Coordinates of C-alpha atoms in Angstrom, one line a residue:
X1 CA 18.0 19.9 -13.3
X2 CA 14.0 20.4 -13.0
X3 CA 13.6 17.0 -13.6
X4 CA 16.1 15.6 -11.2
X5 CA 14.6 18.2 -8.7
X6 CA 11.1 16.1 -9.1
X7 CA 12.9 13.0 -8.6
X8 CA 14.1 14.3 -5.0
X9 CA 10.9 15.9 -4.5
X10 CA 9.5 12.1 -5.1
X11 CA 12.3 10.1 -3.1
X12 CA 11.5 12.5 -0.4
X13 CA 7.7 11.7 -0.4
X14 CA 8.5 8.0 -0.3
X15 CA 11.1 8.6 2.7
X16 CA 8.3 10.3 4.2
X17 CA 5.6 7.4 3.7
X18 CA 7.7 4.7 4.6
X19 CA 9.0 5.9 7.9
X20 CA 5.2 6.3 8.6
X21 CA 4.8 3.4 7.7
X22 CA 7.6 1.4 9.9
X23 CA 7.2 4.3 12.4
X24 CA 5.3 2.2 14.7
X25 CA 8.3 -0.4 15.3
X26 CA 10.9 1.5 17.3
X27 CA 7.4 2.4 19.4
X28 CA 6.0 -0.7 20.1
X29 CA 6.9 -1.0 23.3
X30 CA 6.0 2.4 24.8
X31 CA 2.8 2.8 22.7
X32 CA 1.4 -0.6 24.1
X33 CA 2.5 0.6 27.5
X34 CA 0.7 3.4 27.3
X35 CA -2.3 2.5 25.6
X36 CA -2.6 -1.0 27.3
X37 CA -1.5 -3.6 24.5
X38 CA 0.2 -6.2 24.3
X39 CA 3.4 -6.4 21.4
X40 CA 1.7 -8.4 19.1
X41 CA -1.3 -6.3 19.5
X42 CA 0.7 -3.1 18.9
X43 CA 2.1 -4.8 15.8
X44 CA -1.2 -4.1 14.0
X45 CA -0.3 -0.5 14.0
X46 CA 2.1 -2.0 10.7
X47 CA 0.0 -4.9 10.1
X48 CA -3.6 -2.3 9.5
X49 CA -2.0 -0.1 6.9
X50 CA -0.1 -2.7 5.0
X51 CA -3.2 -4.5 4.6
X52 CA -5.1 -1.3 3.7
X53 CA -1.8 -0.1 1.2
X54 CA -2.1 -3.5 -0.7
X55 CA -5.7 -3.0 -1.7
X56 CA -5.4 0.8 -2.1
X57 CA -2.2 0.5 -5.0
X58 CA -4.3 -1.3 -7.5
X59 CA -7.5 0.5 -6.8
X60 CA -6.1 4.2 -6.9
X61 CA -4.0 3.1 -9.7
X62 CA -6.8 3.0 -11.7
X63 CA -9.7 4.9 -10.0
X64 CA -7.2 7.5 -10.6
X65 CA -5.7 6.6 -14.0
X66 CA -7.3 9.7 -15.5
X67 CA -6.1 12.2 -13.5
X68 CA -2.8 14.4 -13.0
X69 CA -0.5 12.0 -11.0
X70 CA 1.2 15.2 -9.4
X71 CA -2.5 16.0 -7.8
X72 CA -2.9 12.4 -6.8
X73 CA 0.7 12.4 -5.2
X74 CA -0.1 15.7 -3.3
X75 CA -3.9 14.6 -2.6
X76 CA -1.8 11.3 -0.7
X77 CA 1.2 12.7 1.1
X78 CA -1.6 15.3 2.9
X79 CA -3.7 12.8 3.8
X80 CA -0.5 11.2 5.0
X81 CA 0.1 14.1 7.1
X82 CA -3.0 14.6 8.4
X83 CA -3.3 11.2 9.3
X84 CA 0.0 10.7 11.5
X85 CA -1.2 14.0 13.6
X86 CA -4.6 12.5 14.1
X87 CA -2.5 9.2 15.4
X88 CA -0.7 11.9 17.9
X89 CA -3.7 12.9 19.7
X90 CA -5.6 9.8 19.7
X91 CA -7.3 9.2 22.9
X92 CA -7.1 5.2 22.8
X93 CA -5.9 2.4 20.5
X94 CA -8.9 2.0 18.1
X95 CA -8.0 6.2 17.1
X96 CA -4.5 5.6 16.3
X97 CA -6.0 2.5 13.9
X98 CA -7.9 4.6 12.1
X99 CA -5.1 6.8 11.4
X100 CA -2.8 4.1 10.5
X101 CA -5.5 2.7 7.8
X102 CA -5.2 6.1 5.9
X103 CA -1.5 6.2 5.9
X104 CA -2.1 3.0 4.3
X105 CA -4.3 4.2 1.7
X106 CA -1.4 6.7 1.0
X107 CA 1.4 4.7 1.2
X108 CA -0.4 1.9 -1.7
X109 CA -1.2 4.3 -3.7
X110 CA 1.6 6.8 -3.8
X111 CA 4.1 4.2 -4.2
X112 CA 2.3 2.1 -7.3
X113 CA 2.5 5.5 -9.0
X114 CA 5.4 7.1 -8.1
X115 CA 7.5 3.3 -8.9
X116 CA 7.3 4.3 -12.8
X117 CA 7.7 8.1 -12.8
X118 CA 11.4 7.9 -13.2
X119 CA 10.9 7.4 -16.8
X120 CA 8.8 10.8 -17.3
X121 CA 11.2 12.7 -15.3
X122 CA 14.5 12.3 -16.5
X123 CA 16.1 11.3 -19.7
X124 CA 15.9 7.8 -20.6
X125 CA 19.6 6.9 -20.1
X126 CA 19.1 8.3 -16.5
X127 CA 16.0 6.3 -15.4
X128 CA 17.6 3.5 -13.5
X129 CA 20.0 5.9 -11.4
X130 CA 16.5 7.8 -11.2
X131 CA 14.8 4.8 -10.1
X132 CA 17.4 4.1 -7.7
X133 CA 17.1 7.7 -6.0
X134 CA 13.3 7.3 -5.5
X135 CA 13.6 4.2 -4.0
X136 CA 16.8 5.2 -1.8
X137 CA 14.0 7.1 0.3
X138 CA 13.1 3.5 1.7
X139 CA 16.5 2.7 3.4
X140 CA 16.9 6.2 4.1
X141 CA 13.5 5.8 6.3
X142 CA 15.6 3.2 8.4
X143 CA 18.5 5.6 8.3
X144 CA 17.3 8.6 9.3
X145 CA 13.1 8.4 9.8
X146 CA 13.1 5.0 12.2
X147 CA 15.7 5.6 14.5
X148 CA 14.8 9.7 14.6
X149 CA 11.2 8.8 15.0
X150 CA 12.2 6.1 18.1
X151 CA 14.8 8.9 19.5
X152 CA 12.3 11.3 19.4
X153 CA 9.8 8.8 21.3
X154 CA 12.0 8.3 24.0
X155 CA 12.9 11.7 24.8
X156 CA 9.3 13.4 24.4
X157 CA 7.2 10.6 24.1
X158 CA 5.2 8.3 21.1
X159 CA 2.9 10.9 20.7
X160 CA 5.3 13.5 19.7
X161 CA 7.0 11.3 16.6
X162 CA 3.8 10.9 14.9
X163 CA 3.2 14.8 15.2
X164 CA 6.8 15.4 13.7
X165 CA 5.9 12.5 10.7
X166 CA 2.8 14.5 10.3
X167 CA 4.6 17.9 10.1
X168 CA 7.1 16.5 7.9
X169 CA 4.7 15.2 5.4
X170 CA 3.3 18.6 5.3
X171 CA 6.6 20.4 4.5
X172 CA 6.7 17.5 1.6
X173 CA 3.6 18.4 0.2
X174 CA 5.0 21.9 0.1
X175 CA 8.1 20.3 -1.9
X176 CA 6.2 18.5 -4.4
X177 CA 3.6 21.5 -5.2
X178 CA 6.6 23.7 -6.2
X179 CA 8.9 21.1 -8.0
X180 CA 6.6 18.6 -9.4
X181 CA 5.7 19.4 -13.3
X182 CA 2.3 18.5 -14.7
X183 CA 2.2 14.7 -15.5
X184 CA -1.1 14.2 -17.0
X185 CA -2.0 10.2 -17.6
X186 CA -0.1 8.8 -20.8
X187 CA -2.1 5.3 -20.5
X188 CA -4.6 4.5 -18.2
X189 CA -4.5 1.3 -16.3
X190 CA -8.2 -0.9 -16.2
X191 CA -9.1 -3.5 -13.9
X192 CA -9.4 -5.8 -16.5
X193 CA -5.4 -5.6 -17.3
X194 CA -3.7 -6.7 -13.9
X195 CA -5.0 -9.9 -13.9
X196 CA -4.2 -10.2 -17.2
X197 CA -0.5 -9.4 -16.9
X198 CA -0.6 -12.0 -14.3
X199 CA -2.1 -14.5 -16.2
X200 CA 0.0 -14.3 -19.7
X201 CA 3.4 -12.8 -17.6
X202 CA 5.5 -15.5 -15.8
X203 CA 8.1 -13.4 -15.3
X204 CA 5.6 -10.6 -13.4
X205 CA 4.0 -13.9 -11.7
X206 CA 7.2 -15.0 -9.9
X207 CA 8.3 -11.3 -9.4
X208 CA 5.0 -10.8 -7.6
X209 CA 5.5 -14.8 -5.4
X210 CA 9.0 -13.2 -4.7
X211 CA 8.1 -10.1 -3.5
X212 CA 5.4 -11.8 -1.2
X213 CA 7.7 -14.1 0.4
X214 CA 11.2 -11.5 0.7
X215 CA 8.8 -9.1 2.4
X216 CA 6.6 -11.2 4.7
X217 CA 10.0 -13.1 6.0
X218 CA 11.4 -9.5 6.6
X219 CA 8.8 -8.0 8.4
X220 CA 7.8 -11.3 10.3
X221 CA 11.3 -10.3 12.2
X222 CA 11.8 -7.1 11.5
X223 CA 8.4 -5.5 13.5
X224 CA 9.9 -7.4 16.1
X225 CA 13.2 -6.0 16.3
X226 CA 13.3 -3.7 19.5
X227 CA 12.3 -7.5 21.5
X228 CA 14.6 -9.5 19.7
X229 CA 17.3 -7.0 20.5
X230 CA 16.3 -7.0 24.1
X231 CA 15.7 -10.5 24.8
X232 CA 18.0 -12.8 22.5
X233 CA 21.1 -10.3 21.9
X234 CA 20.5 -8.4 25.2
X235 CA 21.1 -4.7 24.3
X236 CA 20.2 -1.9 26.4
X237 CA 17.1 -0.5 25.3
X238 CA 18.4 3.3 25.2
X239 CA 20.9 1.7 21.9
X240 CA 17.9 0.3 19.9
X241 CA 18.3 4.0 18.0
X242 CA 21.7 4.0 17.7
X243 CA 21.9 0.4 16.0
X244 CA 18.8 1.1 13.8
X245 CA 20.6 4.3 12.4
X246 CA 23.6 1.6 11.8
X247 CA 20.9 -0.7 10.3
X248 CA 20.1 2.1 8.2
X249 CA 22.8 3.3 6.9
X250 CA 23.8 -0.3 5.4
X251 CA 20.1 -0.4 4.2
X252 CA 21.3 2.7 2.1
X253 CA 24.8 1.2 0.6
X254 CA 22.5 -2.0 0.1
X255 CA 20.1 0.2 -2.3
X256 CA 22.5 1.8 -4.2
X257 CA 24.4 -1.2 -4.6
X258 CA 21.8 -2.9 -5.9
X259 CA 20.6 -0.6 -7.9
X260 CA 22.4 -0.8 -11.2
X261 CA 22.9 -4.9 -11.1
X262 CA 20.8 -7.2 -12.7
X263 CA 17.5 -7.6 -10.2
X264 CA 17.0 -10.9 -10.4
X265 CA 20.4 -12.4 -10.0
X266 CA 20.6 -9.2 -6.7
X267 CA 17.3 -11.0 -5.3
X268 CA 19.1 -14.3 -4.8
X269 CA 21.9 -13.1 -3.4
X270 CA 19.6 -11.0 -1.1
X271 CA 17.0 -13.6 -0.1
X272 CA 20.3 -16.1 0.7
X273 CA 22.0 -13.8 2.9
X274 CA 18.9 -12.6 4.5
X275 CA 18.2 -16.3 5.1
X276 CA 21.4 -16.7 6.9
X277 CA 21.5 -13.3 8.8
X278 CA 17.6 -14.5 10.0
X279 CA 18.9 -18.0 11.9
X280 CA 22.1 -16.1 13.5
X281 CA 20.2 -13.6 14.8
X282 CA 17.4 -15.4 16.7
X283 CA 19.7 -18.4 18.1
X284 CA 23.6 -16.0 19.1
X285 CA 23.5 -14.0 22.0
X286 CA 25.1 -11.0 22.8
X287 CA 25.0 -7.6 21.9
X288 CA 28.4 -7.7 19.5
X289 CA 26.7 -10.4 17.3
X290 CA 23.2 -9.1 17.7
X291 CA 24.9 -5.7 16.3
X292 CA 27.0 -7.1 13.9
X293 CA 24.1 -9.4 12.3
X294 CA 22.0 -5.8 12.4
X295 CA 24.2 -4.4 10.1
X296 CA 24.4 -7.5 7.8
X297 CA 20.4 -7.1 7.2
X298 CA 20.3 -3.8 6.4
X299 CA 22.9 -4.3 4.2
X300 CA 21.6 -7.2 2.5
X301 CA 17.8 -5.8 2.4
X302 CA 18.6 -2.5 1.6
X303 CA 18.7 -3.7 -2.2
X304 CA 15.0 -5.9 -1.9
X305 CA 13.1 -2.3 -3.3
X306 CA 14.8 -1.0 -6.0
X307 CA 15.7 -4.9 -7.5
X308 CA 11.9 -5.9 -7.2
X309 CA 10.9 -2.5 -8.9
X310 CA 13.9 -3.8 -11.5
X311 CA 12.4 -7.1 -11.5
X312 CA 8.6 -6.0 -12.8
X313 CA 10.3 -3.2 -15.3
X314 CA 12.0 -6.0 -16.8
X315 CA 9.4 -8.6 -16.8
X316 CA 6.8 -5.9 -18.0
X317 CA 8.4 -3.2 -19.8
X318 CA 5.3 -2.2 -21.8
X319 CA 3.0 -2.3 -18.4
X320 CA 5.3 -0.5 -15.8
X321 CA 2.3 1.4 -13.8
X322 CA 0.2 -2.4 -13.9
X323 CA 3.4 -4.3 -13.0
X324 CA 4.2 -1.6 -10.4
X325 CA 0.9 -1.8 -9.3
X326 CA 0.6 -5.2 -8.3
X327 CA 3.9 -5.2 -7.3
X328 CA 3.4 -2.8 -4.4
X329 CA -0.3 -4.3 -3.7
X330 CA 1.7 -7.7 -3.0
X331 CA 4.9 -5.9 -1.2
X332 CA 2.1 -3.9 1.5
X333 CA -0.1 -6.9 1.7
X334 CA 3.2 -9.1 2.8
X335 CA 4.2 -6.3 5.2
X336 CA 0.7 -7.3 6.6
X337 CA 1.1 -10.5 6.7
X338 CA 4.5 -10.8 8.5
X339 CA 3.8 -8.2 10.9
X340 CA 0.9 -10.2 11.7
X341 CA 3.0 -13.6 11.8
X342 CA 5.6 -12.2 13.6
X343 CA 2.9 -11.3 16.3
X344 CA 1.1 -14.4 16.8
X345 CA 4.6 -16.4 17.0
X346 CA 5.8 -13.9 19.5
X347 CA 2.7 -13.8 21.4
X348 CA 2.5 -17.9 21.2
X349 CA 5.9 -19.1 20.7
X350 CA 8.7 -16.7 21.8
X351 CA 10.3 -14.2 20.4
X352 CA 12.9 -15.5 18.9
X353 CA 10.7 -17.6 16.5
X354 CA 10.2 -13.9 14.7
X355 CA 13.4 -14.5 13.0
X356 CA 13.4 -18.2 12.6
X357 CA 9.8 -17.6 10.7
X358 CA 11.6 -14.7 8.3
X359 CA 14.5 -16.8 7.6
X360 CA 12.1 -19.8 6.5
X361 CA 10.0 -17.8 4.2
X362 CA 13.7 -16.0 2.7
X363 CA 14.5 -19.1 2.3
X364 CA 11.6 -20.3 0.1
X365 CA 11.7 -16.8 -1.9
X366 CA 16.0 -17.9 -2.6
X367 CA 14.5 -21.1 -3.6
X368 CA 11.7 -19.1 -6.1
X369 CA 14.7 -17.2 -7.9
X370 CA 16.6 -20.1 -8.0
X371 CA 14.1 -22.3 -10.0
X372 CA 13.0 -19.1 -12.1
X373 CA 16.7 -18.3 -13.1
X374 CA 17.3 -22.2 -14.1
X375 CA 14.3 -22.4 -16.3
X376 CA 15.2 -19.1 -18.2
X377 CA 18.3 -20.9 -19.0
X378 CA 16.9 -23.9 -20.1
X379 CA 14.3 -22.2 -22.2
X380 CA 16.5 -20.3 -24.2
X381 CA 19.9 -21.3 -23.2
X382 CA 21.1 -18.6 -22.2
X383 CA 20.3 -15.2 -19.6
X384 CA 16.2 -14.5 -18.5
X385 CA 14.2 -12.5 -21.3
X386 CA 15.2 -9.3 -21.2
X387 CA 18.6 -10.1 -20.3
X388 CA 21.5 -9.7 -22.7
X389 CA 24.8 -12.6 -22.2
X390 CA 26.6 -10.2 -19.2
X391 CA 23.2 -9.5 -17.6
X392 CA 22.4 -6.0 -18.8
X393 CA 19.1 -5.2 -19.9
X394 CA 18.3 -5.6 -23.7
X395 CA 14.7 -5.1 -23.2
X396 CA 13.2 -2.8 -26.2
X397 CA 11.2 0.3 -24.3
X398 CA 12.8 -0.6 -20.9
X399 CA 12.0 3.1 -19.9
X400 CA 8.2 2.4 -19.5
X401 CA 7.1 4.5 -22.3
X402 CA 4.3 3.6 -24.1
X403 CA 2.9 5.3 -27.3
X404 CA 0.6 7.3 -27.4
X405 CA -3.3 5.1 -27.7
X406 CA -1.4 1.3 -27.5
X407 CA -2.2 -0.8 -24.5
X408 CA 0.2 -1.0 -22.3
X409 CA -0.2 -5.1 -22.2
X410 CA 0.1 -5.6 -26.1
X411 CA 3.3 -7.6 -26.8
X412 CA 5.9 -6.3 -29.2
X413 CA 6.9 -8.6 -32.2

């Protein structure tokens, strides 16, 4: 039970990182009002800290590989909090970018290390539903931290949802404090091995090409959401809440869906549908299909997390911190990026090329898994390394664990 307790204590400091994170999109509009920005300017409030997260998950991954990963997880989610109340009383834009650069240095860093603790909280027949539950605190952001955090900006103002983030990340601290056990280092990560993984890995190569283009193409639309709502499906702003709690809620079934299939088989599937769901959405009006396509990406990109996570355990089952690692670095950087393409399509095109640009790039990452999947076939004629005949894992060490003094990189025979 003290084990699964840390887990929730975990999943809870994710939820609470990632609906910092996205806070900013159910906000855009009032935020830019009232600090005097345009969309695609207020858009770098998610484009500054994924930028800053994808640097920080490699670099506090190992500038802190010798410490206790519960102190680094604590040091993170209070910096966390501390940031989102600064971004509450900021006086002008350039404040509340500051503040959003340090929840980026706590989202990179507390998600590259908190993507591999399932396997040194729970027993080792437990870790994927383990996994899954940490990861669940990312749709459950959409569920319950987006649309709370846009409900709550609409009835008391912007200002008053970072403060409520910020006093929720302090109540998580609390939670992790009390039900986090020691969890001393077991391997330390160097600089030197993350490009190597990438180098002699091609299954961690495409798992890090897929994460970039999934993500980018998702967050190329999905920043933009509250305007493609408004202007191509035509819903009343005071429902953009209501439908992101729908949008949540199948982001949720979408996880644990996903969660115990085979990752990479789940990320086609995913990147197809999303690819679909992307080129309705921007060209049918009306707010019955613009609802009804809501649901059908949540549903479908509730899974990306916990499959990409699957992804690098499987290509790198010996590495699981480095694979994580550069896993998250990617996943932030492409939030980044399609925050930051989203804006300058909106801004120069219209909004409804947002979507069209997220359904192009899901289309290339369907394309990625595609080729990938084929090749593993035609190499050994038969399911991806790692795979066994009806897709299970057969991966020796699967769990992450490493023994004691072996690198983390060095190949079993």
């Amino acid at each position: 039970m003290k084990g699964w307790a840390a887990v929730a204590a975990v999943s809870l400091g994710i939820f609470c990182l990632i609906t910092s994170e996205l806070l900013p999109i159910g906000l855009l509009t009032p935020v830019g009002a009232d600090l005097h920005v345009s969309d695609g300017t207020a858009g770098l409030m998610v484009t500054v800290p994924g930028l800053v997260a994808g640097f920080c998950a490699p670099l506090v991954t190992v500038g802190a590989a010798r410490l206790d990963r519960r102190h680094v997880l604590c040091a993170l989610i209070g910096l966390m909090a501390a940031a989102n109340l600064a971004a509450a009383f900021a006086p002008d834009f350039a404040v509340v970018l500051a503040a959003r650069l340090l929840v980026g240095i706590s989202v990179g860093g507390f998600w590259a290390i908190a993507g591999g603790l399932a396997v040194r909280l729970v027993p080792a027949d437990r870790v994927g539903r383990a996994t899954a539950l940490i990861f669940g605190g990312v749709p459950t952001a959409s569920v319950l931290g987006v649309p709370a955090g846009t409900l709550l900006g609409e009835l008391g103002g912007w200002r008053a949802a970072f403060a409520a983030v910020g006093a929720l990340g302090a109540l998580t601290l609390a939670a992790l404090l009390l039900l986090l056990p020691a969890l001393p280092p077991a391997a330390p990560v160097t600089f030197a091995e993350l490009p190597a993984l990438l180098r002699t890995d091609a299954g961690v190569r495409t798992g890090v090409s897929v994460t970039f283009l999934v993500v980018t193409g998702q967050f190329a639309a999905y920043t933009f959401v509250r305007p493609i709502l408004r202007d191509v499906s035509g819903v009343d702003a005071g429902l953009v809440s209501t439908l992101l709690l729908g949008y949540g809620l199948a982001g949720v079934a979408g996880n644990f869906l996903a969660g115990p299939r085979d990752p990479r088989r789940t990320l086609l599937t995913v990147s197809a549908a999303l690819t679909a769901v992307l080129t309705l959405i921007a060209v049918l009006p009306g707010a019955v299909a613009g609802t009804g396509l809501l649901v059908l990406w949540g549903l479908a990109y509730g899974g990306v997390s916990v499959s990409l996570q699957g992804w690098m355990l499987k290509a790198a089952p010996r590495a699981a911190e480095a694979a994580s690692s550069l896993m998250v670095a990617m996943f932030n950087f492409a939030i980044a990026a399609g925050a930051l393409a989203g804006g300058l399509v909106v801004d120069r095109i219209s909004v409804p090329a947002a979507p069209l640009t997220g359904a192009a790039l899901m289309l290339a990452a369907a394309l990625t898994v595609a080729v990938h999947l084929r090749r593993g076939r035609v190499r050994g004629a038969g399911p991806a390394e790692g795979e066994g005949k009806d897709g299970a894992d057969r991966t020796p060490g699967l769990t992450g664990a490493v023994p004691e003094g072996k690198s983390p990189l060095k190949k079993t025979a």
